[in-house]
Coordinates of C-alpha atoms in Angstrom, one line a residue:
M1 CA 144.8 99.9 94.0
E2 CA 142.8 102.6 92.4
L3 CA 139.1 102.2 91.7
P4 CA 137.7 102.3 88.1
S5 CA 138.4 105.7 86.5
L6 CA 135.0 106.1 84.7
P7 CA 132.9 108.8 86.2
S8 CA 130.5 107.7 88.9
G9 CA 127.7 109.4 87.0
F10 CA 128.1 106.8 84.3
W11 CA 127.3 104.0 86.7
M12 CA 124.4 105.9 88.1
L13 CA 123.0 106.3 84.6
I14 CA 123.3 102.6 84.1
C15 CA 121.5 102.0 87.4
F16 CA 118.7 104.3 86.4
C17 CA 118.2 102.3 83.2
V18 CA 117.6 99.1 85.2
S19 CA 114.6 98.1 87.3
V20 CA 114.9 99.2 90.9
N21 CA 113.9 95.7 91.9
G22 CA 117.4 94.4 91.2
Y23 CA 118.4 91.1 89.6
P24 CA 116.5 88.2 91.3
N25 CA 117.4 85.9 88.3
G26 CA 121.1 86.8 88.4
R27 CA 121.3 88.2 84.9
V28 CA 123.4 91.2 85.9
R29 CA 125.2 92.1 82.7
E30 CA 124.5 95.8 83.3
A31 CA 126.8 95.7 86.3
C32 CA 129.7 93.8 84.6
M33 CA 132.1 96.7 85.0
S34 CA 131.1 98.3 88.3
M35 CA 129.9 95.1 90.0
I36 CA 127.5 97.3 91.9
P37 CA 123.8 96.1 92.2
C38 CA 121.4 99.0 91.5
H39 CA 119.6 98.6 94.8
G40 CA 119.6 102.2 95.7
S41 CA 121.7 102.1 98.9
S42 CA 125.3 102.1 100.0
P43 CA 127.3 98.8 100.3
Q44 CA 128.3 97.5 103.6
P45 CA 131.8 98.5 104.7
S46 CA 133.4 95.3 106.0
P47 CA 133.1 92.0 104.1
V48 CA 132.0 88.9 106.0
H49 CA 132.4 86.5 103.1
N50 CA 135.6 84.8 101.9
I51 CA 137.0 83.8 98.5
A52 CA 139.4 80.8 98.5
V53 CA 141.3 79.0 95.7
N54 CA 143.1 75.7 95.5
W55 CA 146.2 77.0 93.7
T56 CA 148.0 80.3 93.7
E57 CA 150.0 79.7 90.6
F58 CA 148.8 79.0 87.1
K59 CA 149.7 78.7 83.4
P60 CA 147.5 79.4 80.4
G61 CA 144.9 76.7 80.1
D62 CA 145.1 75.7 83.8
T63 CA 141.9 75.2 85.9
I64 CA 141.6 76.7 89.4
E65 CA 138.9 76.0 91.9
V66 CA 137.3 79.1 93.3
H67 CA 135.2 78.8 96.5
L68 CA 132.9 81.7 97.8
S69 CA 131.6 81.1 101.4
G70 CA 130.2 82.9 104.4
P71 CA 126.9 83.7 106.1
D72 CA 123.7 83.0 104.1
F73 CA 123.3 85.2 101.0
E74 CA 120.8 85.5 98.2
G75 CA 122.9 86.8 95.3
F76 CA 126.5 86.8 94.1
F77 CA 128.7 87.9 91.2
I78 CA 132.2 86.6 90.6
Q79 CA 134.9 87.7 88.2
A80 CA 138.6 87.4 87.7
R81 CA 140.5 90.6 86.7
D82 CA 144.0 91.8 86.0
A83 CA 145.3 92.3 89.6
E84 CA 147.3 95.3 88.5
H85 CA 144.4 96.9 86.6
L86 CA 141.2 96.2 88.4
D87 CA 139.3 98.6 86.3
S88 CA 139.9 96.4 83.2
P89 CA 137.5 93.8 81.8
A90 CA 137.1 90.3 83.2
V91 CA 139.6 87.8 82.1
G92 CA 139.4 84.0 81.6
S93 CA 136.2 81.9 81.7
F94 CA 134.4 79.8 84.2
I95 CA 132.9 76.3 84.4
L96 CA 130.0 75.6 86.8
A97 CA 130.1 73.0 89.6
D98 CA 126.4 73.5 90.5
R99 CA 124.0 74.6 87.8
K100 CA 121.1 74.8 90.3
H101 CA 122.5 77.8 92.1
S102 CA 124.9 79.4 89.6
Q103 CA 125.0 80.4 86.0
L104 CA 127.5 81.7 83.5
L105 CA 127.4 85.2 82.1
T106 CA 129.3 86.9 79.3
C107 CA 130.9 90.2 80.3
G108 CA 132.5 92.2 77.5
R109 CA 133.9 90.1 74.7
T110 CA 134.8 87.1 76.8
K111 CA 132.3 84.3 76.9
N112 CA 131.5 82.8 80.3
S113 CA 133.7 85.4 82.0
A114 CA 131.5 85.8 85.1
V115 CA 129.3 83.7 87.4
S116 CA 126.1 84.8 89.2
H117 CA 123.1 83.3 91.1
T118 CA 120.1 81.8 89.4
S119 CA 117.5 82.8 92.1
K120 CA 117.1 84.4 95.5
A121 CA 117.3 81.1 97.3
K122 CA 119.6 81.4 100.3
K123 CA 123.0 79.8 100.0
S124 CA 126.2 79.8 102.1
D125 CA 128.8 78.6 99.6
V126 CA 129.4 78.5 95.9
K127 CA 132.1 76.6 94.0
V128 CA 133.2 77.3 90.4
Y129 CA 136.2 76.6 88.2
W130 CA 138.2 79.3 86.4
I131 CA 140.1 78.5 83.2
A132 CA 143.2 80.7 82.6
P133 CA 143.2 82.2 79.0
G134 CA 146.1 82.1 76.7
N135 CA 146.6 85.8 77.0
A136 CA 146.2 85.9 80.8
P137 CA 147.9 88.8 82.7
K138 CA 150.8 87.9 85.0
H139 CA 148.7 88.4 88.1
V140 CA 144.9 87.7 88.4
Q141 CA 142.7 88.6 91.3
F142 CA 139.2 87.2 92.0
L143 CA 136.5 89.6 93.0
A144 CA 133.0 89.0 94.3
T145 CA 129.9 91.0 95.0
V146 CA 127.6 89.4 97.6
V147 CA 123.9 90.3 98.3
K148 CA 122.6 89.2 101.7
K149 CA 119.3 90.8 100.9
Y150 CA 118.0 93.7 98.8
K151 CA 119.9 96.6 100.4
T152 CA 122.5 94.6 102.4
Y153 CA 125.4 93.8 100.1
W154 CA 129.2 94.0 99.7
V155 CA 130.8 95.1 96.4
K156 CA 134.1 93.8 95.0
I157 CA 135.1 91.7 98.0
P158 CA 138.9 91.1 97.4
G159 CA 139.9 87.5 96.8
P160 CA 143.3 85.8 96.4
V161 CA 145.8 86.8 93.8
V162 CA 147.0 84.0 91.5
S163 CA 150.2 84.5 89.4
Q164 CA 152.0 82.9 86.5
P165 CA 155.3 81.2 87.3
N166 CA 158.3 83.5 87.6
A167 CA 156.1 86.6 87.2
P168 CA 157.8 89.7 88.6
F169 CA 156.3 91.0 91.9
P170 CA 154.2 94.1 91.1
T171 CA 155.2 97.6 92.4
T172 CA 151.8 98.2 93.9
P173 CA 150.1 96.1 96.5
L174 CA 147.5 93.6 95.2
Y175 CA 144.3 94.2 97.1
V176 CA 141.0 96.1 96.6
T177 CA 138.4 97.7 98.9
S178 CA 134.7 98.0 98.2
E179 CA 134.2 100.5 95.4
A180 CA 131.3 102.2 97.2
M181 CA 133.3 102.3 100.5
S182 CA 135.4 105.1 99.2
T183 CA 132.4 107.1 98.1
S184 CA 130.0 106.5 101.0
H185 CA 130.3 107.0 104.7
S186 CA 129.6 104.4 107.3
A187 CA 126.7 105.1 109.6
S188 CA 126.9 105.5 113.4
Y189 CA 124.2 105.0 116.0
L190 CA 122.6 108.0 117.7
T191 CA 122.9 107.7 121.5
K192 CA 120.0 110.1 122.3
P193 CA 116.9 111.5 120.6
F194 CA 116.8 114.8 118.9
N195 CA 115.5 117.9 120.7
A196 CA 113.9 121.1 119.4
S197 CA 115.7 123.5 121.6
G198 CA 117.3 125.4 118.7
C199 CA 114.3 125.5 116.5
G200 CA 113.7 129.1 115.2
I201 CA 117.0 130.2 116.8
T202 CA 119.9 128.1 115.3
K203 CA 117.9 125.6 113.3
F204 CA 115.2 125.7 110.6
C205 CA 112.5 123.3 111.8
V206 CA 109.4 121.7 110.3
R207 CA 107.1 120.1 112.9
N208 CA 103.7 118.4 112.9
P209 CA 101.9 119.0 115.2
S210 CA 103.2 122.4 115.9
N211 CA 105.7 122.7 118.8
C212 CA 105.8 118.9 119.2
D213 CA 108.8 117.1 120.8
P214 CA 110.9 115.1 118.2
G215 CA 111.4 112.4 120.9
S216 CA 107.7 111.6 120.8
A217 CA 106.2 109.0 118.5
S218 CA 103.4 111.4 117.6
C219 CA 105.9 114.1 116.3
L220 CA 107.0 114.4 112.6
F221 CA 110.2 116.4 112.7
L222 CA 112.7 117.8 110.3
S223 CA 115.5 120.3 111.0
F224 CA 118.3 122.0 109.0
Q225 CA 121.3 123.6 110.8
L226 CA 123.8 125.6 108.8
Q227 CA 127.4 124.6 109.6
K228 CA 129.9 126.6 107.4
S229 CA 129.6 125.2 103.8
S230 CA 127.3 122.3 104.8
V231 CA 124.0 121.6 106.4
L232 CA 123.3 119.2 109.2
I233 CA 119.8 117.6 108.6
E234 CA 117.8 115.7 111.3
M235 CA 114.6 113.8 110.6
S236 CA 112.4 112.0 113.1
G237 CA 109.0 110.3 113.2
A238 CA 107.0 107.2 114.1
S239 CA 107.6 104.8 111.2
E240 CA 108.2 101.1 110.8
G241 CA 109.1 101.6 107.2
Y242 CA 110.7 104.9 106.1
L243 CA 110.8 108.6 106.6
A244 CA 111.4 111.0 103.7
F245 CA 111.6 114.6 102.8
A246 CA 111.9 116.4 99.4
L247 CA 112.7 119.8 98.2
S248 CA 110.4 121.0 95.4
Y249 CA 109.8 124.1 93.3
D250 CA 106.0 123.5 93.5
Q251 CA 103.5 121.7 95.6
W252 CA 103.3 118.8 93.3
M253 CA 105.3 115.5 93.5
G254 CA 107.7 115.3 90.6
D255 CA 111.2 116.6 89.6
D256 CA 112.1 116.9 93.3
D257 CA 115.3 116.3 95.3
A258 CA 114.5 113.6 97.9
Y259 CA 116.1 112.1 101.0
L260 CA 115.0 108.8 102.6
C261 CA 115.7 107.0 105.9
I262 CA 114.6 103.4 105.5
N263 CA 114.2 100.9 108.3
E264 CA 115.2 97.5 107.1
D265 CA 115.2 94.8 109.8
H266 CA 116.2 97.2 112.5
H267 CA 119.0 98.7 110.4
V268 CA 118.5 102.2 108.9
T269 CA 119.7 103.0 105.4
V270 CA 120.0 106.7 104.4
S271 CA 119.6 107.3 100.6
T272 CA 119.2 110.2 98.2
A273 CA 116.7 109.9 95.3
Y274 CA 115.2 111.9 92.5
L275 CA 111.4 112.0 92.1
K276 CA 110.2 111.7 88.5
G277 CA 106.6 112.5 88.2
R278 CA 104.3 110.4 90.5
R279 CA 106.4 107.3 90.0
P280 CA 108.3 105.5 92.8
P281 CA 111.6 107.3 93.7
V282 CA 114.8 106.2 91.9
L283 CA 117.2 105.6 94.7
D284 CA 120.8 106.6 94.0
S285 CA 123.5 103.9 94.2
E286 CA 125.9 106.7 95.3
N287 CA 125.0 109.7 97.4
A288 CA 126.6 112.8 98.7
L289 CA 125.8 112.5 102.3
E290 CA 128.3 112.6 105.2
D291 CA 128.2 111.8 108.9
V292 CA 125.2 109.5 108.6
S293 CA 123.7 108.5 112.0
W294 CA 120.5 106.8 113.0
R295 CA 118.5 105.6 115.9
L296 CA 115.5 103.2 116.5
A297 CA 113.8 103.3 119.8
D298 CA 110.3 103.2 121.2
G299 CA 108.8 103.0 117.7
V300 CA 110.5 106.2 116.6
L301 CA 112.9 106.3 113.6
Q302 CA 115.5 109.1 113.7
C303 CA 118.3 109.8 111.3
S304 CA 120.8 112.6 110.7
F305 CA 123.3 113.4 108.0
R306 CA 125.3 116.2 106.6
R307 CA 125.2 117.6 103.0
R308 CA 127.2 120.3 101.3
I309 CA 125.2 123.4 100.3
H310 CA 126.4 123.2 96.7
L311 CA 127.0 120.0 94.8
A312 CA 128.1 121.0 91.3
A313 CA 128.7 117.4 90.2
S314 CA 125.1 116.3 90.7
K315 CA 122.3 118.0 88.8
E316 CA 119.6 116.1 90.7
R317 CA 120.8 117.5 94.1
F318 CA 119.4 121.0 94.6
N319 CA 121.4 123.8 96.1
L320 CA 120.4 124.4 99.7
D321 CA 120.6 128.2 99.6
T322 CA 117.5 128.5 97.5
S323 CA 113.8 128.6 98.5
Y324 CA 111.7 125.4 98.1
Y325 CA 108.5 123.9 99.2
I326 CA 109.3 121.1 101.7
F327 CA 107.5 117.7 101.6
L328 CA 107.7 115.4 104.6
A329 CA 106.3 111.8 104.3
D330 CA 106.4 108.4 105.8
G331 CA 105.3 104.9 104.7
E332 CA 106.0 101.2 104.6
A333 CA 109.0 99.4 103.1
G334 CA 109.0 95.8 102.0
E335 CA 111.4 93.4 103.6
G336 CA 114.6 93.7 101.5
G337 CA 112.6 95.3 98.7
P338 CA 111.4 98.7 97.4
I339 CA 109.6 101.3 99.4
Y340 CA 105.8 101.6 99.1
K341 CA 103.6 104.7 98.5
H342 CA 103.3 106.8 101.6
R343 CA 100.3 105.9 103.8
R344 CA 98.8 109.4 103.8
Q345 CA 99.1 112.7 102.1
P346 CA 102.6 114.2 102.6
L347 CA 103.0 117.2 104.9
I348 CA 103.7 120.2 102.7
T349 CA 104.8 123.6 103.8
N350 CA 102.4 126.4 103.0
G351 CA 105.1 128.5 101.3
M352 CA 108.7 128.3 99.9
Y353 CA 111.5 128.5 102.4
N354 CA 115.3 128.8 102.3
V355 CA 116.5 126.4 104.9
T356 CA 119.9 128.1 105.2
G357 CA 118.3 131.5 105.6
I358 CA 116.8 132.9 108.8
P359 CA 116.0 130.1 111.2
Q360 CA 112.3 129.5 111.6
D361 CA 110.0 127.0 113.3
I362 CA 107.1 126.2 111.0
G363 CA 104.4 123.6 110.3
G364 CA 102.6 122.5 107.3
S365 CA 99.5 120.8 106.0
R366 CA 98.7 117.4 104.6
S367 CA 95.7 118.8 102.8
P368 CA 96.0 121.7 100.3
R369 CA 94.0 124.8 101.0
L370 CA 92.0 124.5 97.8
I371 CA 91.0 120.9 98.6
K372 CA 90.0 122.0 102.1
A373 CA 87.8 124.8 100.7
H374 CA 86.3 122.3 98.3
G375 CA 85.3 119.9 101.1
A376 CA 84.1 122.7 103.4
L377 CA 81.9 124.4 100.7
M378 CA 80.3 121.1 99.6
F379 CA 79.5 120.3 103.2
V380 CA 77.9 123.7 103.8
A381 CA 75.9 123.3 100.5
W382 CA 74.6 119.8 100.8
I383 CA 74.6 119.1 104.5
T384 CA 73.3 122.4 105.7
A385 CA 71.6 124.5 103.0
V386 CA 69.9 121.7 101.0
S387 CA 68.8 119.7 104.1
I388 CA 67.1 122.7 105.7
G389 CA 65.6 123.8 102.4
V390 CA 64.1 120.4 101.7
I391 CA 62.6 120.3 105.3
V392 CA 61.1 123.7 104.9
A393 CA 59.5 123.0 101.5
R394 CA 58.2 119.6 102.6
F395 CA 56.7 120.4 106.0
F396 CA 56.3 124.2 106.4
K397 CA 54.0 125.2 103.6
P398 CA 50.9 125.2 105.9
V399 CA 52.9 126.9 108.7
W400 CA 54.1 129.9 106.6
S401 CA 51.5 129.9 103.8
H402 CA 49.9 133.1 105.0
S403 CA 53.1 135.0 105.7
F404 CA 54.8 136.8 102.8
L405 CA 58.3 138.2 102.1
F406 CA 58.9 140.3 99.0
G407 CA 55.5 139.2 97.6
K408 CA 56.0 135.5 98.0
E409 CA 55.2 133.0 100.8
I410 CA 58.0 132.9 103.4
W411 CA 58.5 129.1 103.0
F412 CA 59.1 129.6 99.3
Q413 CA 61.5 132.5 99.7
V414 CA 63.5 130.5 102.4
H415 CA 63.5 127.4 100.1
R416 CA 64.6 129.4 97.1
M417 CA 67.3 131.3 99.0
L418 CA 68.8 128.1 100.4
M419 CA 68.8 126.3 97.0
L420 CA 70.4 129.2 95.2
T421 CA 73.0 129.2 97.9
T422 CA 73.6 125.5 97.2
V423 CA 74.0 126.1 93.5
T424 CA 76.4 128.9 94.1
L425 CA 78.6 127.0 96.7
T426 CA 78.5 123.8 94.6
S427 CA 79.7 125.7 91.4
I428 CA 82.5 127.4 93.3
S429 CA 83.6 124.2 95.0
F430 CA 83.4 122.2 91.8
V431 CA 86.2 124.2 90.1
L432 CA 88.6 124.2 93.0
P433 CA 90.0 120.6 92.5
F434 CA 90.5 121.3 88.8
I435 CA 92.5 124.4 89.7
Y436 CA 94.6 122.5 92.2
R437 CA 95.2 119.4 90.0
G438 CA 95.5 121.3 86.8
G439 CA 93.1 118.9 85.2
W440 CA 91.3 115.6 85.8
S441 CA 92.5 113.5 88.8
K442 CA 93.0 109.8 88.1
Q443 CA 93.8 109.0 91.7
A444 CA 90.4 109.8 93.2
G445 CA 88.4 106.8 92.2
F446 CA 84.7 107.3 91.6
H447 CA 84.5 110.6 93.5
P448 CA 85.1 113.0 90.6
Y449 CA 82.7 111.1 88.3
L450 CA 79.9 111.3 90.9
G451 CA 80.8 114.9 91.6
C452 CA 80.4 115.8 88.0
T453 CA 77.0 114.0 88.0
V454 CA 75.9 116.0 91.0
M455 CA 77.0 119.2 89.4
A456 CA 75.0 118.4 86.2
L457 CA 71.9 117.6 88.2
T458 CA 72.3 120.8 90.2
I459 CA 72.4 122.9 87.1
F460 CA 69.5 121.0 85.5
Q461 CA 67.4 121.5 88.7
L462 CA 68.2 125.3 88.6
L463 CA 67.1 125.6 84.9
M464 CA 64.0 123.5 85.5
A465 CA 63.0 125.8 88.4
G466 CA 63.4 128.8 86.1
F467 CA 60.7 127.4 83.9
R468 CA 58.3 126.4 86.7
P469 CA 54.7 126.5 85.4
S470 CA 52.0 128.3 87.3
L471 CA 50.2 126.5 90.1
H472 CA 47.2 125.4 88.1
A473 CA 48.9 124.8 84.8
P474 CA 48.4 121.3 83.2
R475 CA 52.2 120.6 83.3
R476 CA 52.5 121.5 87.0
Q477 CA 52.1 117.9 88.2
L478 CA 54.8 116.8 85.7
F479 CA 57.1 119.6 86.9
N480 CA 56.5 118.7 90.5
W481 CA 57.5 115.0 89.9
F482 CA 60.6 115.9 87.9
H483 CA 61.6 118.6 90.5
W484 CA 61.3 116.1 93.4
S485 CA 63.0 113.2 91.6
T486 CA 65.9 115.3 90.3
G487 CA 66.5 116.9 93.7
T488 CA 66.2 113.6 95.6
T489 CA 68.7 111.9 93.2
A490 CA 71.1 114.8 93.5
R491 CA 71.0 114.7 97.3
M492 CA 71.5 111.0 97.5
L493 CA 74.5 111.1 95.1
A494 CA 75.9 114.1 96.9
V495 CA 75.9 112.1 100.2
V496 CA 77.6 109.1 98.5
T497 CA 80.2 111.4 96.8
M498 CA 81.0 113.0 100.2
F499 CA 81.4 109.6 101.8
L500 CA 83.9 108.7 99.1
G501 CA 85.7 112.1 99.2
M502 CA 86.2 111.9 103.0
D503 CA 88.5 108.8 102.5
L504 CA 90.7 110.5 100.0
P505 CA 94.2 111.3 101.4
A506 CA 94.2 114.8 99.9
L507 CA 91.5 115.9 102.5
D508 CA 93.4 114.2 105.4
L509 CA 90.4 113.8 107.7
P510 CA 90.8 111.8 110.9
D511 CA 89.8 108.2 110.2
P512 CA 87.2 106.8 111.1
W513 CA 85.9 109.9 112.7
D514 CA 84.9 111.4 109.3
T515 CA 82.8 108.3 108.4
Y516 CA 81.0 108.3 111.8
T517 CA 80.2 112.0 111.4
M518 CA 78.6 111.5 108.0
I519 CA 76.7 108.4 109.3
G520 CA 75.5 110.5 112.3
F521 CA 74.3 113.3 110.1
V522 CA 72.4 110.9 107.8
A523 CA 70.7 109.3 110.8
W524 CA 70.0 112.8 112.2
H525 CA 68.3 114.0 109.0
V526 CA 66.3 110.7 108.5
G527 CA 65.2 110.8 112.1
I528 CA 63.9 114.4 111.9
D529 CA 62.2 113.6 108.5
V530 CA 60.5 110.5 110.0
L531 CA 59.4 112.5 113.1
L532 CA 57.8 115.2 111.1
E533 CA 56.1 112.6 108.8
L534 CA 54.7 110.8 111.9
H535 CA 53.5 114.1 113.3
S536 CA 51.6 115.1 110.1
Y537 CA 50.0 111.6 110.0
C538 CA 48.9 111.9 113.7
L539 CA 47.3 115.3 113.0
I540 CA 45.3 113.9 110.2
R541 CA 44.1 111.0 112.2
K542 CA 43.2 113.2 115.1
A543 CA 41.0 115.4 112.9
E544 CA 39.2 112.3 111.4
L545 CA 38.2 111.1 114.8
I546 CA 36.5 114.3 115.8
E547 CA 32.6 114.1 115.9
D548 CA 30.9 114.9 112.7
D549 CA 30.0 118.5 113.8
R550 CA 31.2 121.1 111.4
V551 CA 31.7 123.8 114.0
Q552 CA 33.6 121.5 116.3
I553 CA 35.6 120.2 113.4
L554 CA 36.7 123.7 112.4
Q555 CA 37.5 124.5 116.0
S556 CA 39.4 121.3 116.5
L557 CA 41.3 121.8 113.2
T558 CA 42.3 125.3 114.2
S559 CA 43.5 124.0 117.6
A560 CA 45.3 121.1 116.0
E561 CA 46.9 123.3 113.4
A562 CA 48.2 125.7 116.1
E563 CA 49.6 122.8 118.0
G564 CA 51.2 121.3 114.9
H565 CA 52.8 124.6 113.8
L566 CA 54.4 125.1 117.2
F567 CA 55.7 121.5 117.2
K568 CA 57.2 121.9 113.7
Q569 CA 58.8 125.2 114.6
I570 CA 60.5 123.7 117.7
V571 CA 61.7 120.7 115.6
L572 CA 63.0 123.0 112.9
T573 CA 64.9 125.0 115.4
I574 CA 66.4 121.8 116.9
Y575 CA 67.2 120.5 113.4
V576 CA 69.0 123.8 112.4
C577 CA 71.0 123.8 115.6
G578 CA 72.0 120.1 115.0
N579 CA 73.1 120.9 111.5
I580 CA 75.2 123.7 112.7
V581 CA 76.9 121.4 115.2
F582 CA 77.7 118.9 112.5
L583 CA 79.0 121.7 110.3
I584 CA 81.3 123.1 113.0
A585 CA 82.6 119.6 113.8
F586 CA 83.4 118.9 110.1
L587 CA 85.1 122.3 109.6
A588 CA 87.1 121.8 112.8
A589 CA 88.3 118.4 111.4
V590 CA 89.1 119.8 107.9
Y591 CA 91.1 122.8 109.3
Q592 CA 92.5 120.9 112.3
I593 CA 91.2 123.4 114.8

């Protein structure tokens, strides 16, 4: 018997208009004709449930008992149709035997012409009664769609055929197979893991880390191998939920052609999807994939499938002979439910590639270059330049007060140079996320708000320094207080902002290493600050304890100052070296050196 003649795209359109969470309350009118639940995966190939009737012959007005049974299931959908035209609307009406687990629905113009579940409660059998209409066809067949769980279901399970008395035997056999069985392909099990032997030679590969073995749980792997008019695609990675890749015209999620391998209770479902903006993917009820295979072993999920290079019938499936950015992601999937947002930033290739062109073996990055530069510049500015500049201004005025550079004391010139460097690096770094995002980011929490506050305080500090009054001016004390308080506030907010920024997925720093590094630096800076404060206090106390002899006091102060200057210079050298170590460690983490 032929399947419904309406285009499959029509049913896909209907599915897109319904929530991807399915129909937990059983109100499935949108699926009246197709009987396909919009769960974004292919139906199971071999039914395990049975439909039975108490009579095989009927007259208009007769009542027939219909019994659906089998292994536990959550949802069902029962109809009766013209056995010779199974694409026609439902015929007859039903009466319920159990209102707790079943409910009546109206499909088309016939009231109570279908029965479905009332909830997701597990059940193993359902009994209803069908009433034959006055205009009943000569042969009627019962069909059922059964949902074991969200993505494990059977469509149009064929039931018995009941006929009117003396009805002529039809010329075509009266049976039906699952509608999706003719448009999808059963999956097989991979007997061995993938290998990377053909990468860059016969296959186009994306690997992270570079040159990793796809049989390893630490390797995220994707390959494309051209085979005449189709492409064999292999995907592998450590995932208890799903693996996915997408083809995109840009480095932004949205309007992309996606492919997902989803691990559901140790069974892998392979689906196509279309990404609309930053919303969850809309999984297709039908897809154009062939030769689907999968494997789950040692915590590694692997799947392979074949896709034709050109699919003229589907506008949402991109041609594979064009260049795209490639996204590769993994994440968690709920039991029998929708997939969740990927746990970390997707791996994105650094350029656009044609996967059917010259074979290459490439990598990618989970952090965009502009975001990496943003983090690196901010770290240089606020962890290195500002910290050293503050230490110099706070403790080295007496050390370098008699040494001049370009007409000013050396301490002041060093301080001013480091602070101007901070303003410059902060200003450059500030605009990079806006360039990358194309505007304001709503996904970064408090980080951008605090970042804007730090930028405003930085500019204000620069303007205030430009109008610095002379040393003995009446407003100099007021300036000193504002200069110190603004700078201290900016530094504290900058550290908090960096703490928040390090946890953002766009930067993709190794967790919790990034947090420990920042805590280590703060402790390092506070420790040096406290050490220099204690040293200054000890020098003052030492001078006060000297005998009240002016000559001896002067000689002692000179000696104490010399000792103090040497100690401070040693501490500053150690502090600068420590800051450089922290800087190198951070940059190595950002750029994954």
